[in-house]
mmCIF file of N, CA, C and O in Angstrom:
data_model
loop_
_atom_site.group_PDB
_atom_site.id
_atom_site.type_symbol
_atom_site.label_atom_id
_atom_site.label_comp_id
_atom_site.label_asym_id
_atom_site.label_seq_id
_atom_site.Cartn_x
_atom_site.Cartn_y
_atom_site.Cartn_z
ATOM 1 N N MET A 1 45.615 -96.874 -89.762
ATOM 2 C CA MET A 1 46.754 -96.438 -90.595
ATOM 3 C C MET A 1 47.723 -97.633 -90.508
ATOM 4 O O MET A 1 47.983 -98.186 -89.432
ATOM 5 N N SER A 2 48.174 -98.173 -91.651
ATOM 6 C CA SER A 2 49.007 -99.369 -91.808
ATOM 7 C C SER A 2 50.422 -98.961 -91.644
ATOM 8 O O SER A 2 50.794 -97.740 -91.996
ATOM 9 N N LYS A 3 51.129 -99.736 -90.983
ATOM 10 C CA LYS A 3 52.558 -99.489 -90.763
ATOM 11 C C LYS A 3 53.484 -100.001 -91.913
ATOM 12 O O LYS A 3 53.253 -101.087 -92.341
ATOM 13 N N ILE A 4 54.308 -99.015 -92.566
ATOM 14 C CA ILE A 4 55.192 -99.479 -93.646
ATOM 15 C C ILE A 4 56.337 -100.037 -93.040
ATOM 16 O O ILE A 4 57.052 -99.287 -92.378
ATOM 17 N N GLU A 5 56.737 -101.285 -93.306
ATOM 18 C CA GLU A 5 58.116 -101.890 -93.097
ATOM 19 C C GLU A 5 59.011 -101.529 -94.016
ATOM 20 O O GLU A 5 58.889 -101.798 -95.276
ATOM 21 N N HIS A 6 60.169 -101.238 -93.627
ATOM 22 C CA HIS A 6 61.298 -100.858 -94.509
ATOM 23 C C HIS A 6 62.457 -102.013 -94.305
ATOM 24 O O HIS A 6 62.621 -102.524 -93.311
ATOM 25 N N CYS A 7 62.884 -102.508 -95.427
ATOM 26 C CA CYS A 7 63.813 -103.596 -95.670
ATOM 27 C C CYS A 7 65.213 -103.028 -95.235
ATOM 28 O O CYS A 7 65.704 -101.908 -95.903
ATOM 29 N N VAL A 8 65.903 -103.704 -94.534
ATOM 30 C CA VAL A 8 67.280 -103.359 -94.352
ATOM 31 C C VAL A 8 68.231 -104.270 -94.956
ATOM 32 O O VAL A 8 68.143 -105.561 -94.681
ATOM 33 N N ALA A 9 68.938 -103.987 -96.070
ATOM 34 C CA ALA A 9 69.650 -104.938 -96.731
ATOM 35 C C ALA A 9 70.825 -105.569 -95.918
ATOM 36 O O ALA A 9 71.452 -104.845 -95.142
ATOM 37 N N PRO A 10 71.047 -106.885 -95.929
ATOM 38 C CA PRO A 10 72.060 -107.522 -95.425
ATOM 39 C C PRO A 10 73.434 -107.036 -96.037
ATOM 40 O O PRO A 10 73.391 -106.173 -97.029
ATOM 41 N N ALA A 11 74.547 -107.321 -95.438
ATOM 42 C CA ALA A 11 75.861 -107.037 -95.956
ATOM 43 C C ALA A 11 75.994 -107.368 -97.393
ATOM 44 O O ALA A 11 75.399 -108.405 -97.974
ATOM 45 N N PHE A 12 76.718 -106.615 -98.243
ATOM 46 C CA PHE A 12 76.782 -106.854 -99.621
ATOM 47 C C PHE A 12 77.084 -108.304 -99.979
ATOM 48 O O PHE A 12 76.480 -108.883 -100.939
ATOM 49 N N ASN A 13 78.114 -108.776 -99.272
ATOM 50 C CA ASN A 13 78.422 -110.320 -99.711
ATOM 51 C C ASN A 13 77.420 -111.314 -99.478
ATOM 52 O O ASN A 13 77.244 -112.398 -99.982
ATOM 53 N N LYS A 14 76.469 -111.040 -98.695
ATOM 54 C CA LYS A 14 75.068 -111.862 -98.384
ATOM 55 C C LYS A 14 74.053 -111.491 -99.322
ATOM 56 O O LYS A 14 73.300 -112.276 -99.720
ATOM 57 N N ASN A 15 73.792 -110.111 -99.445
ATOM 58 C CA ASN A 15 72.757 -109.683 -100.201
ATOM 59 C C ASN A 15 72.756 -110.118 -101.793
ATOM 60 O O ASN A 15 71.883 -110.253 -102.337
ATOM 61 N N ILE A 16 74.074 -110.257 -102.180
ATOM 62 C CA ILE A 16 74.249 -110.235 -103.708
ATOM 63 C C ILE A 16 73.886 -111.872 -103.952
ATOM 64 O O ILE A 16 73.591 -112.216 -105.249
ATOM 65 N N ILE A 17 73.772 -112.754 -103.069
ATOM 66 C CA ILE A 17 73.500 -114.146 -103.364
ATOM 67 C C ILE A 17 72.062 -114.161 -103.848
ATOM 68 O O ILE A 17 71.121 -113.702 -103.189
ATOM 69 N N GLY A 18 71.773 -114.853 -104.968
ATOM 70 C CA GLY A 18 70.459 -114.973 -105.506
ATOM 71 C C GLY A 18 70.624 -114.726 -107.110
ATOM 72 O O GLY A 18 71.581 -114.652 -107.729
ATOM 73 N N THR A 19 69.351 -114.643 -107.712
ATOM 74 C CA THR A 19 69.163 -114.304 -109.044
ATOM 75 C C THR A 19 68.845 -112.961 -109.298
ATOM 76 O O THR A 19 67.823 -112.553 -108.647
ATOM 77 N N TRP A 20 69.444 -112.350 -110.213
ATOM 78 C CA TRP A 20 69.163 -110.788 -110.628
ATOM 79 C C TRP A 20 68.972 -110.735 -112.019
ATOM 80 O O TRP A 20 69.423 -111.568 -112.858
ATOM 81 N N ILE A 21 68.207 -109.711 -112.444
ATOM 82 C CA ILE A 21 68.074 -109.242 -113.835
ATOM 83 C C ILE A 21 68.819 -107.886 -113.744
ATOM 84 O O ILE A 21 68.661 -107.074 -113.137
ATOM 85 N N GLY A 22 69.915 -107.914 -114.622
ATOM 86 C CA GLY A 22 70.851 -106.813 -114.809
ATOM 87 C C GLY A 22 70.718 -106.176 -116.125
ATOM 88 O O GLY A 22 70.436 -106.747 -117.257
ATOM 89 N N SER A 23 71.251 -104.925 -116.148
ATOM 90 C CA SER A 23 71.381 -104.162 -117.316
ATOM 91 C C SER A 23 72.462 -102.955 -117.096
ATOM 92 O O SER A 23 72.667 -102.627 -116.027
ATOM 93 N N TYR A 24 73.073 -102.682 -118.239
ATOM 94 C CA TYR A 24 74.006 -101.500 -118.179
ATOM 95 C C TYR A 24 73.189 -100.220 -117.977
ATOM 96 O O TYR A 24 72.135 -100.072 -118.752
ATOM 97 N N LYS A 25 73.458 -99.367 -117.402
ATOM 98 C CA LYS A 25 72.748 -98.001 -117.208
ATOM 99 C C LYS A 25 72.911 -97.330 -118.525
ATOM 100 O O LYS A 25 71.989 -96.575 -118.838
ATOM 101 N N SER A 26 73.977 -97.407 -119.317
ATOM 102 C CA SER A 26 73.998 -96.898 -120.591
ATOM 103 C C SER A 26 73.146 -97.478 -121.550
ATOM 104 O O SER A 26 72.844 -96.989 -122.700
ATOM 105 N N ASN A 27 72.650 -98.709 -121.402
ATOM 106 C CA ASN A 27 71.728 -99.459 -122.300
ATOM 107 C C ASN A 27 70.750 -100.240 -121.439
ATOM 108 O O ASN A 27 70.827 -101.408 -121.467
ATOM 109 N N PRO A 28 69.677 -99.601 -120.843
ATOM 110 C CA PRO A 28 68.791 -100.373 -119.852
ATOM 111 C C PRO A 28 67.815 -101.265 -120.669
ATOM 112 O O PRO A 28 67.182 -102.024 -119.960
ATOM 113 N N LYS A 29 67.590 -101.110 -121.843
ATOM 114 C CA LYS A 29 66.619 -102.010 -122.719
ATOM 115 C C LYS A 29 67.233 -103.404 -122.635
ATOM 116 O O LYS A 29 66.499 -104.280 -122.796
ATOM 117 N N ILE A 30 68.480 -103.752 -122.687
ATOM 118 C CA ILE A 30 68.962 -105.021 -122.757
ATOM 119 C C ILE A 30 69.035 -105.577 -121.286
ATOM 120 O O ILE A 30 69.712 -105.029 -120.526
ATOM 121 N N LYS A 31 68.287 -106.583 -120.975
ATOM 122 C CA LYS A 31 68.165 -107.218 -119.529
ATOM 123 C C LYS A 31 68.828 -108.535 -119.680
ATOM 124 O O LYS A 31 68.492 -109.315 -120.594
ATOM 125 N N GLN A 32 69.533 -108.866 -118.688
ATOM 126 C CA GLN A 32 70.189 -110.157 -118.677
ATOM 127 C C GLN A 32 70.220 -110.784 -117.267
ATOM 128 O O GLN A 32 70.256 -110.168 -116.375
ATOM 129 N N HIS A 33 70.187 -112.152 -117.216
ATOM 130 C CA HIS A 33 70.065 -112.847 -115.893
ATOM 131 C C HIS A 33 71.400 -113.259 -115.539
ATOM 132 O O HIS A 33 72.293 -113.656 -116.245
ATOM 133 N N VAL A 34 71.707 -113.060 -114.175
ATOM 134 C CA VAL A 34 72.979 -113.531 -113.606
ATOM 135 C C VAL A 34 72.570 -114.106 -112.181
ATOM 136 O O VAL A 34 71.658 -113.513 -111.476
ATOM 137 N N SER A 35 73.308 -115.176 -111.766
ATOM 138 C CA SER A 35 72.963 -115.757 -110.380
ATOM 139 C C SER A 35 74.270 -116.014 -109.711
ATOM 140 O O SER A 35 75.232 -116.458 -110.184
ATOM 141 N N PHE A 36 74.346 -115.417 -108.412
ATOM 142 C CA PHE A 36 75.226 -115.504 -107.582
ATOM 143 C C PHE A 36 74.956 -116.875 -106.607
ATOM 144 O O PHE A 36 73.954 -116.570 -105.899
ATOM 145 N N LEU A 37 75.744 -117.800 -106.669
ATOM 146 C CA LEU A 37 75.480 -118.987 -105.704
ATOM 147 C C LEU A 37 76.289 -118.932 -104.443
ATOM 148 O O LEU A 37 77.310 -118.368 -104.513
ATOM 149 N N ASP A 38 75.641 -119.279 -103.385
ATOM 150 C CA ASP A 38 76.329 -119.047 -102.068
ATOM 151 C C ASP A 38 77.684 -119.864 -101.919
ATOM 152 O O ASP A 38 78.453 -119.694 -100.983
ATOM 153 N N MET A 39 77.991 -120.762 -102.761
ATOM 154 C CA MET A 39 79.314 -121.404 -102.796
ATOM 155 C C MET A 39 80.459 -120.834 -103.547
ATOM 156 O O MET A 39 81.468 -121.309 -103.851
ATOM 157 N N GLY A 40 80.117 -119.572 -104.017
ATOM 158 C CA GLY A 40 81.162 -118.735 -104.621
ATOM 159 C C GLY A 40 81.046 -118.928 -106.188
ATOM 160 O O GLY A 40 82.144 -118.549 -106.850
ATOM 161 N N LEU A 41 80.074 -119.614 -106.751
ATOM 162 C CA LEU A 41 80.051 -119.840 -108.205
ATOM 163 C C LEU A 41 79.193 -118.818 -108.812
ATOM 164 O O LEU A 41 78.139 -118.370 -108.135
ATOM 165 N N LEU A 42 79.363 -118.527 -110.095
ATOM 166 C CA LEU A 42 78.578 -117.458 -110.712
ATOM 167 C C LEU A 42 78.058 -117.987 -111.922
ATOM 168 O O LEU A 42 78.771 -118.628 -112.793
ATOM 169 N N GLU A 43 76.671 -117.827 -112.349
ATOM 170 C CA GLU A 43 76.038 -118.326 -113.461
ATOM 171 C C GLU A 43 75.697 -116.925 -114.400
ATOM 172 O O GLU A 43 74.918 -116.250 -113.808
ATOM 173 N N ASP A 44 76.528 -116.640 -115.389
ATOM 174 C CA ASP A 44 76.344 -115.518 -116.083
ATOM 175 C C ASP A 44 76.225 -115.911 -117.612
ATOM 176 O O ASP A 44 77.100 -115.515 -118.554
ATOM 177 N N THR A 45 75.318 -116.594 -117.887
ATOM 178 C CA THR A 45 75.192 -117.152 -119.337
ATOM 179 C C THR A 45 74.960 -116.171 -120.369
ATOM 180 O O THR A 45 75.180 -116.457 -121.469
ATOM 181 N N ASP A 46 74.518 -114.964 -120.066
ATOM 182 C CA ASP A 46 74.210 -113.923 -121.051
ATOM 183 C C ASP A 46 75.365 -113.090 -121.082
ATOM 184 O O ASP A 46 75.551 -112.296 -122.035
ATOM 185 N N GLY A 47 76.425 -113.179 -120.231
ATOM 186 C CA GLY A 47 77.703 -112.590 -120.335
ATOM 187 C C GLY A 47 77.603 -111.118 -119.790
ATOM 188 O O GLY A 47 78.453 -110.158 -120.216
ATOM 189 N N LEU A 48 76.795 -110.795 -118.820
ATOM 190 C CA LEU A 48 76.569 -109.470 -118.304
ATOM 191 C C LEU A 48 77.950 -109.000 -117.592
ATOM 192 O O LEU A 48 78.334 -107.873 -117.902
ATOM 193 N N LEU A 49 78.447 -109.790 -116.817
ATOM 194 C CA LEU A 49 79.569 -109.380 -116.015
ATOM 195 C C LEU A 49 81.000 -109.852 -116.601
ATOM 196 O O LEU A 49 82.107 -109.268 -116.271
ATOM 197 N N PHE A 50 80.976 -110.863 -117.355
ATOM 198 C CA PHE A 50 82.200 -111.518 -117.715
ATOM 199 C C PHE A 50 82.418 -111.721 -119.248
ATOM 200 O O PHE A 50 83.384 -112.026 -119.841
ATOM 201 N N GLY A 51 81.229 -111.409 -120.041
ATOM 202 C CA GLY A 51 81.320 -111.581 -121.497
ATOM 203 C C GLY A 51 80.872 -113.120 -121.658
ATOM 204 O O GLY A 51 80.652 -113.842 -120.747
ATOM 205 N N ASN A 52 80.683 -113.388 -122.869
ATOM 206 C CA ASN A 52 80.181 -114.769 -123.190
ATOM 207 C C ASN A 52 81.198 -115.677 -123.900
ATOM 208 O O ASN A 52 80.874 -116.631 -124.451
ATOM 209 N N GLN A 53 82.441 -115.213 -123.778
ATOM 210 C CA GLN A 53 83.549 -116.163 -124.436
ATOM 211 C C GLN A 53 84.262 -116.977 -123.293
ATOM 212 O O GLN A 53 85.559 -117.150 -123.430
ATOM 213 N N ASN A 54 83.736 -117.194 -122.127
ATOM 214 C CA ASN A 54 84.383 -117.817 -121.033
ATOM 215 C C ASN A 54 83.962 -119.492 -120.882
ATOM 216 O O ASN A 54 82.987 -119.871 -121.499
ATOM 217 N N GLU A 55 84.968 -119.999 -120.289
ATOM 218 C CA GLU A 55 84.678 -121.365 -119.882
ATOM 219 C C GLU A 55 83.916 -121.492 -118.580
ATOM 220 O O GLU A 55 84.255 -120.616 -117.746
ATOM 221 N N SER A 56 83.000 -122.333 -118.288
ATOM 222 C CA SER A 56 82.574 -122.500 -116.943
ATOM 223 C C SER A 56 83.442 -123.281 -116.073
ATOM 224 O O SER A 56 84.310 -124.053 -116.556
ATOM 225 N N PRO A 57 83.595 -123.181 -114.832
ATOM 226 C CA PRO A 57 82.726 -122.176 -113.996
ATOM 227 C C PRO A 57 83.330 -120.894 -113.873
ATOM 228 O O PRO A 57 84.551 -120.712 -113.963
ATOM 229 N N LEU A 58 82.534 -119.894 -113.560
ATOM 230 C CA LEU A 58 82.990 -118.580 -113.013
ATOM 231 C C LEU A 58 82.828 -118.496 -111.479
ATOM 232 O O LEU A 58 82.124 -119.285 -111.022
ATOM 233 N N SER A 59 83.757 -117.690 -110.995
ATOM 234 C CA SER A 59 83.590 -117.700 -109.439
ATOM 235 C C SER A 59 83.581 -116.186 -109.098
ATOM 236 O O SER A 59 84.020 -115.375 -109.787
ATOM 237 N N TRP A 60 83.055 -115.988 -107.890
ATOM 238 C CA TRP A 60 82.947 -114.641 -107.359
ATOM 239 C C TRP A 60 83.299 -114.642 -105.947
ATOM 240 O O TRP A 60 83.318 -115.609 -105.144
ATOM 241 N N THR A 61 83.873 -113.471 -105.487
ATOM 242 C CA THR A 61 84.200 -113.079 -104.162
ATOM 243 C C THR A 61 83.691 -111.665 -103.890
ATOM 244 O O THR A 61 83.679 -110.898 -104.733
ATOM 245 N N ALA A 62 83.374 -111.465 -102.726
ATOM 246 C CA ALA A 62 82.988 -110.045 -102.335
ATOM 247 C C ALA A 62 83.636 -109.922 -100.897
ATOM 248 O O ALA A 62 83.610 -110.651 -99.952
ATOM 249 N N LYS A 63 84.171 -108.599 -100.820
ATOM 250 C CA LYS A 63 84.711 -108.209 -99.578
ATOM 251 C C LYS A 63 84.305 -106.638 -99.388
ATOM 252 O O LYS A 63 84.650 -105.941 -100.295
ATOM 253 N N GLY A 64 83.869 -106.359 -98.330
ATOM 254 C CA GLY A 64 83.316 -105.050 -98.241
ATOM 255 C C GLY A 64 82.319 -104.746 -99.250
ATOM 256 O O GLY A 64 81.329 -105.433 -99.359
ATOM 257 N N ASP A 65 82.475 -103.582 -99.956
ATOM 258 C CA ASP A 65 81.594 -103.280 -101.093
ATOM 259 C C ASP A 65 82.303 -103.512 -102.436
ATOM 260 O O ASP A 65 82.036 -103.026 -103.483
ATOM 261 N N SER A 66 83.182 -104.511 -102.518
ATOM 262 C CA SER A 66 83.955 -104.894 -103.704
ATOM 263 C C SER A 66 83.550 -106.272 -104.188
ATOM 264 O O SER A 66 83.454 -107.257 -103.303
ATOM 265 N N LEU A 67 83.354 -106.394 -105.330
ATOM 266 C CA LEU A 67 82.961 -107.704 -105.981
ATOM 267 C C LEU A 67 84.071 -108.031 -107.086
ATOM 268 O O LEU A 67 84.571 -107.155 -107.765
ATOM 269 N N LYS A 68 84.606 -109.223 -106.908
ATOM 270 C CA LYS A 68 85.422 -109.648 -107.873
ATOM 271 C C LYS A 68 84.995 -110.970 -108.558
ATOM 272 O O LYS A 68 84.506 -111.962 -107.959
ATOM 273 N N ILE A 69 85.071 -110.979 -110.013
ATOM 274 C CA ILE A 69 84.603 -112.151 -110.809
ATOM 275 C C ILE A 69 85.913 -112.700 -111.301
ATOM 276 O O ILE A 69 86.502 -112.015 -112.087
ATOM 277 N N SER A 70 86.117 -114.071 -111.421
ATOM 278 C CA SER A 70 87.139 -114.454 -111.938
ATOM 279 C C SER A 70 86.790 -115.672 -112.854
ATOM 280 O O SER A 70 85.816 -116.490 -112.574
ATOM 281 N N GLY A 71 87.642 -115.985 -113.924
ATOM 282 C CA GLY A 71 87.308 -117.137 -114.853
ATOM 283 C C GLY A 71 88.319 -117.141 -115.859
ATOM 284 O O GLY A 71 89.302 -116.455 -115.917
ATOM 285 N N ILE A 72 88.069 -118.146 -116.818
ATOM 286 C CA ILE A 72 89.025 -118.399 -117.862
ATOM 287 C C ILE A 72 88.270 -118.198 -119.239
ATOM 288 O O ILE A 72 87.152 -118.729 -119.347
ATOM 289 N N PHE A 73 88.851 -117.633 -120.040
ATOM 290 C CA PHE A 73 88.193 -117.369 -121.471
ATOM 291 C C PHE A 73 88.631 -118.647 -122.274
ATOM 292 O O PHE A 73 89.342 -119.371 -121.995
ATOM 293 N N LYS A 74 87.809 -118.774 -123.362
ATOM 294 C CA LYS A 74 87.837 -119.950 -124.218
ATOM 295 C C LYS A 74 89.165 -120.049 -124.934
ATOM 296 O O LYS A 74 89.701 -121.015 -125.280
ATOM 297 N N ASP A 75 89.855 -118.937 -124.919
ATOM 298 C CA ASP A 75 91.398 -118.958 -125.444
ATOM 299 C C ASP A 75 92.294 -119.203 -124.441
ATOM 300 O O ASP A 75 93.522 -119.100 -124.607
ATOM 301 N N LYS A 76 91.851 -119.667 -123.279
ATOM 302 C CA LYS A 76 92.646 -120.088 -122.068
ATOM 303 C C LYS A 76 93.286 -118.984 -121.193
ATOM 304 O O LYS A 76 94.014 -119.236 -120.324
ATOM 305 N N GLY A 77 93.012 -117.641 -121.628
ATOM 306 C CA GLY A 77 93.536 -116.543 -120.968
ATOM 307 C C GLY A 77 92.535 -116.364 -119.636
ATOM 308 O O GLY A 77 91.374 -116.303 -119.784
ATOM 309 N N SER A 78 93.146 -116.011 -118.440
ATOM 310 C CA SER A 78 92.323 -115.898 -117.219
ATOM 311 C C SER A 78 92.153 -114.433 -117.103
ATOM 312 O O SER A 78 93.103 -113.560 -117.391
ATOM 313 N N ARG A 79 91.069 -114.072 -116.398
ATOM 314 C CA ARG A 79 90.784 -112.754 -116.076
ATOM 315 C C ARG A 79 90.079 -112.515 -114.682
ATOM 316 O O ARG A 79 89.416 -113.448 -114.193
ATOM 317 N N ILE A 80 90.307 -111.384 -114.037
ATOM 318 C CA ILE A 80 89.653 -111.095 -113.059
ATOM 319 C C ILE A 80 89.077 -109.726 -113.126
ATOM 320 O O ILE A 80 89.806 -108.807 -113.419
ATOM 321 N N TYR A 81 87.759 -109.587 -112.960
ATOM 322 C CA TYR A 81 87.068 -108.286 -113.063
ATOM 323 C C TYR A 81 86.629 -107.791 -111.683
ATOM 324 O O TYR A 81 86.117 -108.540 -111.011
ATOM 325 N N SER A 82 86.931 -106.438 -111.319
ATOM 326 C CA SER A 82 86.585 -105.959 -110.082
ATOM 327 C C SER A 82 85.435 -104.963 -110.342
ATOM 328 O O SER A 82 85.429 -104.167 -111.328
ATOM 329 N N PHE A 83 84.340 -104.919 -109.355
ATOM 330 C CA PHE A 83 83.231 -104.023 -109.376
ATOM 331 C C PHE A 83 83.229 -103.351 -108.049
ATOM 332 O O PHE A 83 83.183 -104.148 -107.005
ATOM 333 N N ALA A 84 82.916 -102.212 -108.066
ATOM 334 C CA ALA A 84 82.638 -101.507 -106.682
ATOM 335 C C ALA A 84 81.027 -101.308 -106.612
ATOM 336 O O ALA A 84 80.321 -101.150 -107.596
ATOM 337 N N SER A 85 80.426 -101.720 -105.423
ATOM 338 C CA SER A 85 79.111 -101.598 -105.131
ATOM 339 C C SER A 85 78.791 -100.261 -104.823
ATOM 340 O O SER A 85 79.168 -99.632 -103.799
ATOM 341 N N LEU A 86 77.906 -99.590 -105.711
ATOM 342 C CA LEU A 86 77.601 -98.033 -105.444
ATOM 343 C C LEU A 86 76.375 -97.967 -104.496
ATOM 344 O O LEU A 86 76.235 -97.150 -103.569
ATOM 345 N N THR A 87 75.348 -98.915 -104.665
ATOM 346 C CA THR A 87 74.270 -99.024 -103.798
ATOM 347 C C THR A 87 74.089 -100.558 -103.528
ATOM 348 O O THR A 87 74.295 -101.475 -104.305
ATOM 349 N N ASN A 88 73.572 -100.747 -102.332
ATOM 350 C CA ASN A 88 73.159 -102.161 -101.875
ATOM 351 C C ASN A 88 71.928 -102.133 -101.078
ATOM 352 O O ASN A 88 71.881 -101.770 -99.868
ATOM 353 N N THR A 89 70.704 -102.312 -101.762
ATOM 354 C CA THR A 89 69.368 -102.399 -101.283
ATOM 355 C C THR A 89 68.861 -103.727 -101.218
ATOM 356 O O THR A 89 69.304 -104.511 -101.887
ATOM 357 N N CYS A 90 67.784 -103.942 -100.680
ATOM 358 C CA CYS A 90 67.158 -105.198 -100.608
ATOM 359 C C CYS A 90 66.779 -105.791 -101.904
ATOM 360 O O CYS A 90 67.021 -106.907 -102.249
ATOM 361 N N ASP A 91 66.356 -104.954 -102.872
ATOM 362 C CA ASP A 91 65.922 -105.341 -104.194
ATOM 363 C C ASP A 91 66.769 -104.884 -105.237
ATOM 364 O O ASP A 91 66.529 -105.159 -106.551
ATOM 365 N N SER A 92 67.865 -104.117 -105.151
ATOM 366 C CA SER A 92 68.688 -103.830 -106.139
ATOM 367 C C SER A 92 70.037 -103.440 -105.702
ATOM 368 O O SER A 92 70.368 -103.023 -104.570
ATOM 369 N N ILE A 93 71.024 -103.674 -106.622
ATOM 370 C CA ILE A 93 72.515 -103.346 -106.295
ATOM 371 C C ILE A 93 72.929 -102.690 -107.548
ATOM 372 O O ILE A 93 72.638 -103.007 -108.689
ATOM 373 N N VAL A 94 73.678 -101.663 -107.421
ATOM 374 C CA VAL A 94 74.309 -100.945 -108.631
ATOM 375 C C VAL A 94 75.864 -101.232 -108.490
ATOM 376 O O VAL A 94 76.411 -100.789 -107.466
ATOM 377 N N LEU A 95 76.505 -101.564 -109.508
ATOM 378 C CA LEU A 95 77.804 -101.808 -109.645
ATOM 379 C C LEU A 95 78.597 -101.027 -110.507
ATOM 380 O O LEU A 95 78.061 -100.579 -111.561
ATOM 381 N N GLU A 96 79.678 -100.419 -110.115
ATOM 382 C CA GLU A 96 80.485 -99.527 -111.028
ATOM 383 C C GLU A 96 81.415 -100.251 -112.028
ATOM 384 O O GLU A 96 81.952 -101.317 -111.527
ATOM 385 N N VAL A 97 81.246 -99.932 -113.253
ATOM 386 C CA VAL A 97 82.180 -100.701 -114.326
ATOM 387 C C VAL A 97 83.337 -99.803 -114.555
ATOM 388 O O VAL A 97 83.238 -98.903 -115.572
ATOM 389 N N GLU A 98 84.341 -99.854 -113.963
ATOM 390 C CA GLU A 98 85.587 -99.156 -114.257
ATOM 391 C C GLU A 98 85.462 -97.599 -114.489
ATOM 392 O O GLU A 98 86.256 -97.029 -115.325
ATOM 393 N N GLY A 99 84.533 -97.021 -113.819
ATOM 394 C CA GLY A 99 84.299 -95.595 -114.053
ATOM 395 C C GLY A 99 83.644 -95.242 -115.337
ATOM 396 O O GLY A 99 83.373 -94.126 -115.513
ATOM 397 N N VAL A 100 83.323 -96.274 -116.168
ATOM 398 C CA VAL A 100 82.688 -95.794 -117.504
ATOM 399 C C VAL A 100 81.186 -96.236 -117.541
ATOM 400 O O VAL A 100 80.661 -95.687 -118.563
ATOM 401 N N ASP A 101 80.707 -96.973 -116.786
ATOM 402 C CA ASP A 101 79.230 -97.309 -116.743
ATOM 403 C C ASP A 101 78.978 -97.922 -115.423
ATOM 404 O O ASP A 101 79.686 -97.971 -114.574
ATOM 405 N N GLN A 102 77.574 -98.342 -115.366
ATOM 406 C CA GLN A 102 77.119 -99.045 -114.122
ATOM 407 C C GLN A 102 76.259 -100.080 -114.542
ATOM 408 O O GLN A 102 75.585 -100.026 -115.692
ATOM 409 N N ILE A 103 76.220 -101.148 -113.787
ATOM 410 C CA ILE A 103 75.310 -102.274 -113.931
ATOM 411 C C ILE A 103 74.319 -102.219 -112.963
ATOM 412 O O ILE A 103 74.644 -102.011 -111.550
ATOM 413 N N VAL A 104 73.082 -102.247 -113.186
ATOM 414 C CA VAL A 104 72.007 -102.021 -112.342
ATOM 415 C C VAL A 104 71.395 -103.509 -112.217
ATOM 416 O O VAL A 104 71.035 -104.124 -113.244
ATOM 417 N N LEU A 105 71.426 -104.178 -110.967
ATOM 418 C CA LEU A 105 70.899 -105.376 -110.671
ATOM 419 C C LEU A 105 69.538 -105.264 -109.934
ATOM 420 O O LEU A 105 69.599 -104.645 -108.938
ATOM 421 N N LYS A 106 68.461 -106.001 -110.523
ATOM 422 C CA LYS A 106 67.291 -105.895 -109.787
ATOM 423 C C LYS A 106 66.911 -107.413 -109.502
ATOM 424 O O LYS A 106 67.086 -108.304 -110.160
ATOM 425 N N ARG A 107 66.532 -107.724 -108.132
ATOM 426 C CA ARG A 107 66.400 -108.975 -107.711
ATOM 427 C C ARG A 107 65.041 -109.613 -108.634
ATOM 428 O O ARG A 107 64.132 -109.005 -108.675
ATOM 429 N N LYS A 108 65.384 -110.832 -108.978
ATOM 430 C CA LYS A 108 64.431 -111.553 -109.686
ATOM 431 C C LYS A 108 63.465 -112.324 -108.670
ATOM 432 O O LYS A 108 63.728 -112.669 -107.756
#
């Protein structure tokens, strides 16, 4: 009989680092790539978390189960978006989008 090993996810602020394929729960057919770099930079070229009218670079911070994305739009207006982590497992993270939707991230 083989032993099944279960993964224990690291803290949210460590687990989110890496490349993910994300989709909105309301529209799971559209899949977009997003990468959280360990130096606090975010690559969101498809606009999953911040939209695609932004100037690079985007930045991210995580504290507890909360994620903040900040950046500047092409019209020079700055924004900060906050997301609560609903689940944090080794291969997936679910983020709440202002109580109206959820973003499901699957590790790439």
